[in-house]
XYZ file of C-alpha atoms in Angstrom:
417
model
C -5.566 -21.474 0.699
C -8.845 -20.027 1.145
C -9.718 -21.347 -2.336
C -7.794 -24.450 -2.332
C -8.967 -25.709 0.991
C -12.585 -24.011 1.738
C -13.904 -23.435 -1.725
C -13.202 -19.776 -1.753
C -15.469 -18.968 1.498
C -13.760 -16.588 3.381
C -16.060 -17.214 6.674
C -15.297 -20.745 6.829
C -11.646 -20.633 7.726
C -12.535 -17.906 10.249
C -15.304 -20.206 11.976
C -13.020 -23.141 12.001
C -10.256 -21.085 13.667
C -12.882 -19.502 16.549
C -14.542 -22.905 17.187
C -10.661 -24.838 17.228
C -11.452 -27.223 14.931
C -8.679 -25.645 12.420
C -5.229 -23.525 13.154
C -3.182 -21.309 11.326
C -0.765 -24.001 11.264
C -3.041 -26.834 10.606
C -4.322 -24.383 7.298
C -0.533 -23.711 6.470
C 0.321 -27.562 6.318
C -2.490 -28.284 4.317
C -1.437 -25.818 1.410
C 1.215 -26.848 -1.318
C 4.470 -25.522 -0.988
C 7.270 -24.700 -3.186
C 7.927 -26.992 -6.358
C 10.772 -27.620 -8.496
C 8.324 -27.920 -11.055
C 6.724 -24.568 -10.297
C 10.265 -23.117 -10.565
C 11.242 -24.208 -13.580
C 7.909 -23.377 -15.018
C 8.658 -19.759 -13.367
C 12.052 -19.578 -14.617
C 11.047 -20.408 -18.235
C 8.228 -17.758 -18.453
C 10.285 -14.896 -17.233
C 13.291 -15.498 -19.052
C 10.943 -16.035 -22.224
C 9.513 -12.855 -21.534
C 12.970 -10.967 -20.937
C 13.707 -12.320 -24.589
C 10.673 -10.672 -25.798
C 11.418 -7.410 -24.275
C 14.897 -7.252 -24.992
C 15.795 -9.297 -28.059
C 12.638 -8.856 -30.348
C 12.417 -5.008 -31.623
C 8.767 -4.185 -32.341
C 7.564 -4.283 -35.846
C 3.840 -4.421 -35.204
C 3.681 -0.538 -35.263
C 4.299 -0.856 -39.072
C 1.086 -2.361 -39.815
C -1.243 -1.485 -37.117
C -2.621 1.619 -38.016
C -2.969 4.117 -35.121
C -0.513 1.967 -32.709
C 2.515 3.749 -31.411
C 5.196 1.189 -30.625
C 9.239 0.843 -31.083
C 11.195 3.186 -29.446
C 9.228 6.149 -27.521
C 10.151 9.102 -25.378
C 9.155 8.956 -21.685
C 8.043 11.749 -19.666
C 10.705 14.088 -17.992
C 11.799 12.985 -14.735
C 12.063 15.085 -11.678
C 15.708 15.893 -12.295
C 14.756 16.733 -15.906
C 15.945 13.707 -18.173
C 14.143 12.211 -20.677
C 14.580 8.520 -20.741
C 13.872 6.418 -24.172
C 11.793 2.930 -24.091
C 11.470 0.311 -26.495
C 7.522 -0.147 -26.399
C 6.906 -3.936 -27.700
C 4.548 -5.072 -25.141
C 1.597 -5.800 -27.743
C 3.686 -7.566 -29.554
C 5.220 -9.909 -26.822
C 1.229 -10.352 -25.756
C 0.622 -11.620 -29.300
C 3.618 -14.041 -29.714
C 2.673 -15.671 -25.921
C -0.700 -15.648 -26.931
C -0.168 -17.491 -30.095
C 2.298 -20.139 -28.646
C -0.122 -20.841 -26.067
C -2.775 -21.399 -28.562
C -0.698 -23.608 -30.858
C 0.325 -25.494 -27.888
C -3.220 -26.181 -26.775
C -4.337 -26.919 -30.451
C -1.333 -28.524 -31.834
C 1.763 -29.433 -29.748
C 0.332 -30.544 -26.568
C 3.675 -29.416 -24.791
C 2.059 -28.968 -21.567
C -1.508 -28.832 -20.145
C -3.336 -25.786 -20.367
C -4.355 -25.847 -17.114
C -0.572 -25.871 -16.043
C -1.028 -22.641 -14.148
C -3.885 -23.133 -11.713
C -2.492 -27.154 -11.374
C 0.719 -24.816 -9.472
C -1.206 -21.840 -8.271
C 0.398 -21.977 -4.929
C 3.605 -23.395 -5.632
C 4.240 -20.651 -8.209
C 3.105 -17.908 -5.330
C 6.125 -19.279 -3.509
C 8.079 -18.520 -6.794
C 6.841 -15.163 -7.435
C 7.654 -14.070 -4.007
C 11.338 -15.296 -4.521
C 11.504 -13.156 -7.664
C 9.524 -10.073 -6.148
C 11.755 -9.508 -3.209
C 14.930 -10.309 -4.850
C 13.904 -7.484 -7.366
C 12.922 -5.286 -4.640
C 16.294 -6.116 -2.590
C 18.443 -5.991 -5.848
C 17.064 -2.455 -6.747
C 17.705 -1.417 -2.966
C 21.074 -2.297 -2.956
C 21.743 -0.663 -6.419
C 20.371 2.568 -5.718
C 23.219 2.345 -2.935
C 26.273 1.402 -4.916
C 25.538 1.994 -8.780
C 22.287 3.883 -9.389
C 21.317 4.660 -13.204
C 20.765 7.877 -12.543
C 22.066 9.569 -9.543
C 20.324 12.971 -9.573
C 16.938 11.171 -9.818
C 17.375 9.289 -6.401
C 15.613 9.585 -3.205
C 16.836 9.253 0.365
C 14.460 9.605 2.775
C 16.413 8.488 6.093
C 14.192 5.964 6.536
C 15.446 2.453 5.693
C 12.009 0.694 5.556
C 10.590 3.367 3.275
C 13.378 3.583 1.081
C 12.947 -0.190 0.556
C 9.381 -0.172 0.486
C 8.851 2.957 -1.880
C 12.103 2.765 -3.781
C 15.199 5.176 -4.286
C 15.882 4.866 -7.709
C 13.373 6.657 -10.192
C 14.319 4.553 -12.864
C 16.638 1.704 -12.414
C 17.863 -0.019 -15.626
C 20.530 -2.160 -16.921
C 22.200 -1.217 -19.812
C 20.556 0.959 -21.978
C 17.033 -0.401 -22.555
C 16.351 -2.707 -19.431
C 14.106 -0.444 -17.621
C 13.082 -2.355 -14.707
C 9.591 -0.066 -14.467
C 8.547 -0.908 -17.738
C 9.139 -4.185 -17.640
C 7.759 -5.586 -14.040
C 5.048 -3.385 -14.479
C 3.906 -4.256 -17.861
C 5.662 -7.923 -18.862
C 5.555 -10.996 -16.471
C 2.097 -10.020 -14.595
C 0.016 -8.314 -16.845
C 1.155 -10.570 -20.030
C 0.280 -13.540 -17.696
C -3.106 -12.114 -16.559
C -5.233 -13.351 -19.758
C -3.232 -16.601 -19.767
C -4.028 -17.259 -16.147
C -7.750 -16.538 -17.024
C -7.655 -18.956 -19.862
C -5.901 -21.631 -17.653
C -8.919 -21.111 -15.111
C -11.447 -21.555 -18.130
C -9.500 -24.544 -19.141
C -9.862 -26.162 -15.652
C -13.609 -25.193 -15.662
C -13.908 -27.412 -18.918
C -11.796 -30.178 -17.702
C -13.871 -30.541 -14.158
C -17.231 -29.777 -15.365
C -16.997 -30.230 -19.026
C -18.392 -26.657 -19.879
C -17.259 -23.398 -19.702
C -19.817 -20.843 -17.802
C -20.950 -17.700 -19.086
C -19.532 -15.879 -15.933
C -15.959 -17.440 -16.463
C -16.341 -16.158 -20.406
C -17.601 -12.651 -19.326
C -14.374 -12.368 -16.593
C -11.771 -13.458 -19.677
C -13.306 -11.276 -22.210
C -13.712 -8.124 -19.940
C -10.187 -8.454 -18.276
C -8.721 -9.312 -21.535
C -9.906 -5.932 -23.080
C -8.436 -4.185 -20.352
C -5.426 -5.774 -20.833
C -5.247 -5.322 -24.476
C -6.033 -1.562 -24.069
C -2.869 -1.493 -21.802
C -0.940 -2.927 -24.411
C -2.398 -0.847 -27.151
C -1.785 2.253 -24.926
C 1.714 1.302 -23.864
C 3.273 4.466 -25.014
C 0.608 6.461 -23.008
C 1.418 4.578 -20.000
C 4.726 6.119 -19.752
C 2.866 9.280 -18.957
C 1.082 7.638 -16.177
C 1.731 8.179 -12.182
C 3.513 5.111 -11.880
C 6.098 5.649 -14.505
C 6.336 9.713 -14.107
C 6.252 9.950 -10.268
C 6.839 6.290 -8.483
C 10.094 5.239 -7.194
C 10.782 1.686 -7.797
C 11.312 -0.252 -4.546
C 8.835 -3.206 -2.780
C 6.006 -1.479 -3.625
C 6.283 -1.672 -7.598
C 8.704 -5.095 -7.460
C 6.866 -7.337 -5.505
C 3.626 -5.862 -6.359
C 3.996 -6.486 -10.206
C 5.364 -9.923 -9.536
C 3.085 -10.967 -6.894
C 0.256 -8.723 -6.253
C -1.363 -8.167 -9.746
C -1.103 -11.775 -10.958
C -2.821 -13.224 -8.085
C -5.173 -11.110 -6.240
C -6.019 -9.178 -9.943
C -7.362 -12.799 -10.984
C -9.209 -13.892 -8.287
C -12.698 -13.799 -10.146
C -11.413 -16.804 -12.493
C -10.350 -18.724 -9.454
C -13.344 -18.451 -7.219
C -15.339 -19.498 -10.728
C -13.283 -22.835 -10.842
C -14.399 -23.824 -7.391
C -17.746 -22.501 -7.539
C -18.712 -22.169 -11.187
C -22.081 -19.590 -11.828
C -24.191 -19.844 -14.676
C -25.630 -16.281 -14.977
C -29.269 -15.361 -16.661
C -29.371 -13.874 -19.600
C -30.291 -10.517 -18.108
C -27.442 -10.641 -15.111
C -25.039 -11.742 -17.897
C -25.923 -8.658 -20.222
C -26.061 -6.250 -17.020
C -22.615 -6.907 -16.547
C -21.343 -6.963 -19.938
C -22.661 -3.421 -20.361
C -21.618 -2.221 -16.973
C -17.890 -3.392 -17.915
C -18.250 -1.783 -21.745
C -19.516 1.247 -20.615
C -16.774 1.599 -17.778
C -14.407 0.711 -20.319
C -15.556 3.420 -23.069
C -15.420 5.986 -19.995
C -11.780 4.808 -19.003
C -10.512 4.883 -22.534
C -12.045 8.048 -23.876
C -11.092 9.865 -20.578
C -7.706 8.903 -21.387
C -7.610 9.155 -24.939
C -8.911 12.948 -24.653
C -5.947 13.892 -22.006
C -3.593 12.069 -24.666
C -4.960 13.994 -27.776
C -4.875 17.530 -25.921
C -0.952 16.499 -24.798
C -0.248 15.573 -28.423
C -1.378 18.345 -30.344
C -0.491 20.712 -27.123
C -4.454 21.626 -27.246
C -4.848 22.389 -30.657
C -8.014 19.601 -31.138
C -11.470 19.334 -30.643
C -13.038 17.779 -27.583
C -16.619 16.970 -27.861
C -16.755 19.032 -31.109
C -15.323 22.188 -29.528
C -11.946 23.730 -28.730
C -11.068 22.199 -25.337
C -10.735 24.979 -22.107
C -7.548 24.586 -19.953
C -5.366 26.126 -17.299
C -2.208 27.405 -18.139
C 0.263 26.563 -15.192
C 3.961 27.129 -14.953
C 6.282 24.614 -12.715
C 9.972 24.029 -12.157
C 12.194 20.904 -12.363
C 14.639 19.374 -10.099
C 17.163 21.165 -12.356
C 15.763 24.448 -11.741
C 14.302 24.770 -15.366
C 10.765 26.660 -15.817
C 8.335 24.279 -17.668
C 4.800 24.842 -18.638
C 1.808 22.866 -18.733
C -2.249 22.780 -19.353
C -4.458 21.075 -17.690
C -7.942 20.448 -19.606
C -11.175 21.364 -18.716
C -13.132 20.148 -21.271
C -14.611 16.960 -22.366
C -14.468 14.198 -19.273
C -11.917 16.103 -17.768
C -14.060 19.034 -17.118
C -16.709 16.628 -15.847
C -14.338 15.552 -12.804
C -10.985 15.344 -12.231
C -10.205 11.624 -12.518
C -13.092 10.109 -14.283
C -10.659 7.742 -15.713
C -10.193 6.047 -12.369
C -14.515 5.948 -12.337
C -14.333 3.907 -15.813
C -11.400 1.867 -14.276
C -14.142 1.231 -11.001
C -16.661 0.319 -13.288
C -15.286 -2.186 -15.247
C -13.640 -3.664 -11.574
C -17.227 -3.838 -10.319
C -18.175 -5.397 -13.406
C -15.633 -8.398 -12.990
C -16.936 -8.912 -9.576
C -20.630 -8.988 -10.372
C -19.741 -11.698 -13.325
C -19.403 -14.035 -9.925
C -22.676 -13.721 -8.940
C -23.671 -12.671 -5.372
C -22.954 -16.003 -3.220
C -19.430 -15.291 -1.920
C -17.579 -11.881 -0.746
C -14.381 -13.250 -1.921
C -14.728 -12.057 -5.418
C -15.206 -8.567 -4.823
C -11.967 -8.390 -3.253
C -10.775 -6.437 -6.525
C -13.554 -3.734 -6.304
C -12.823 -3.149 -2.502
C -9.129 -2.524 -3.159
C -9.081 -0.720 -6.206
C -11.449 1.791 -4.914
C -8.819 2.121 -2.110
C -6.155 2.220 -4.303
C -7.482 4.643 -6.837
C -9.191 6.754 -3.819
C -5.554 7.039 -2.408
C -3.982 7.431 -5.703
C -6.482 10.820 -6.022
C -5.449 12.328 -3.045
C -1.927 11.576 -3.808
C -1.990 12.825 -7.190
C -3.630 16.015 -6.110
C -0.901 16.425 -3.393
C 1.976 16.229 -5.460
C 0.063 18.266 -8.429
C -0.849 21.074 -5.602
C 2.768 21.320 -4.634
C 3.830 21.392 -7.945
C 1.541 24.160 -9.559
C 0.681 25.947 -6.522
C -2.162 28.790 -7.323
C -2.325 27.227 -10.784
C -3.857 23.815 -9.275
C -6.285 25.768 -7.010
C -7.524 27.830 -9.874
C -7.660 24.160 -11.837
C -10.178 22.603 -8.491
C -12.056 25.689 -8.741
C -12.818 25.166 -12.328
C -13.444 21.267 -11.953
C -14.378 20.897 -8.286
C -15.221 17.146 -8.098
C -12.732 14.045 -8.304
C -14.284 10.887 -9.225
C -18.472 11.420 -8.862
C -19.477 14.312 -10.148
C -22.186 16.268 -7.508
C -20.857 13.615 -4.831
C -16.780 13.346 -4.574
C-alpha cells in the first residue's frame, strides 16, 4: 500500500497520519481489494505448480551432470523415519519460465506485467491460501496425521497453529506440504515477479534500469541455486527440524513472494540508474556473497556424502565425532566438520546469504529505507536461526557440542560474533 500510494516512501504516510491528512481507513480504502481476476490468475498458477510437482517426474537429472533430481531420501525425522521426495523443482522452474518467455515473445496470452498489475489483489489471494493451508494442516494433525509419532502437541493451541504440529504432513505418498509450499508457488514465482517488475519499468519509462537488471540477475542466481540444490535442501533446518504450521504455510504463500521482492517493486516506482562503479560494487558483493554461501554449503554436503573421506581446501577435513539418540531410542553417530569455511565460523553460509541480501538492497541506491527491509529482516531471521539451531544442537549432542564450539568459537563473523 505504501508503494501503491506513496511511491514506496515509508515516512510519508506516517507524516500524513500524524498531521491528520490521512487515516488508516483512508489508506485502506484507496488500496485495491480482492478481485476475481486475481483469484483466477492465482488459482491457475498454484494448480499449474501442483501439476508440475505431482504429474511430471524429473528427467533433467538424466542429462544435467552433477544435478541430483528424481526420487531422493530426506533426513531422518525425530521419530527415526526417512521420507522419500520427488525432486523436480529445477524442471518445474525451467518449464514455467520457458512458457513465460514463449508467451511474451510469441503467444501474447497475457501481458508480462500481469503480476504487477494485480499485485495487491493477489495479496488477498495468497493470504486466503496461506491461512487455508495452515488451518488444514492444523486440523489434519488432530484428525488424520501422516506420521503420528512425529507430531508435537505443546498444549498451547496458538503455538500449535503458528509453529505446526505435524513434522511432515502429506496427502498420499508424494504430496509433501513442506517441500511443495517451501519450494514451488513462492520461489518459482520469485523470478517471474521480478521479470514482471522489469516489464513494467519498460512499459512506464521505455527502458529498464541497470539496478533492476542487477536485482533480477542476483536473485535469479539465488533461486536457480535453490533448485539446483533442492536435494540438499532436504537436509536444512526447514525440512529437518521445523514442523508445518502457519510459520511455514502462510510464510511461503505470502511473506516470501511479497516481502522478498520489495527491491524490484521499489524500482518500478523509483527507477534508479546506478553509476558504473556502484553497479560493479553491488555485483561483486552479490557474487562474493553467493560464492561464500554456495561453497560453504558445498563443503558440508561433500563432507556428509563422503563421510569425511574427501579434501577440503586441499587437506583432509578435521571433525568432531558426536553421538545422539533419536525419538525411537536409536543411537546414531554424526560428524561436525571443523575444516574449510566451517572452521572459520559455525554458520558462514548465513554470512554469505547476508552479503547477497545486502547486495539486492544496495542495488536500489540510498534514497529510501524501504528496499532495505530485506537485509534487516534476513539479519533478524538468520541470527535467530543461529541461536535456535545451536540450542537444538546443544540439546542433541550435549558435551560433544561444547567440544565443537570450543574448536569453532564464532557463529557468523570471525573475531566478532
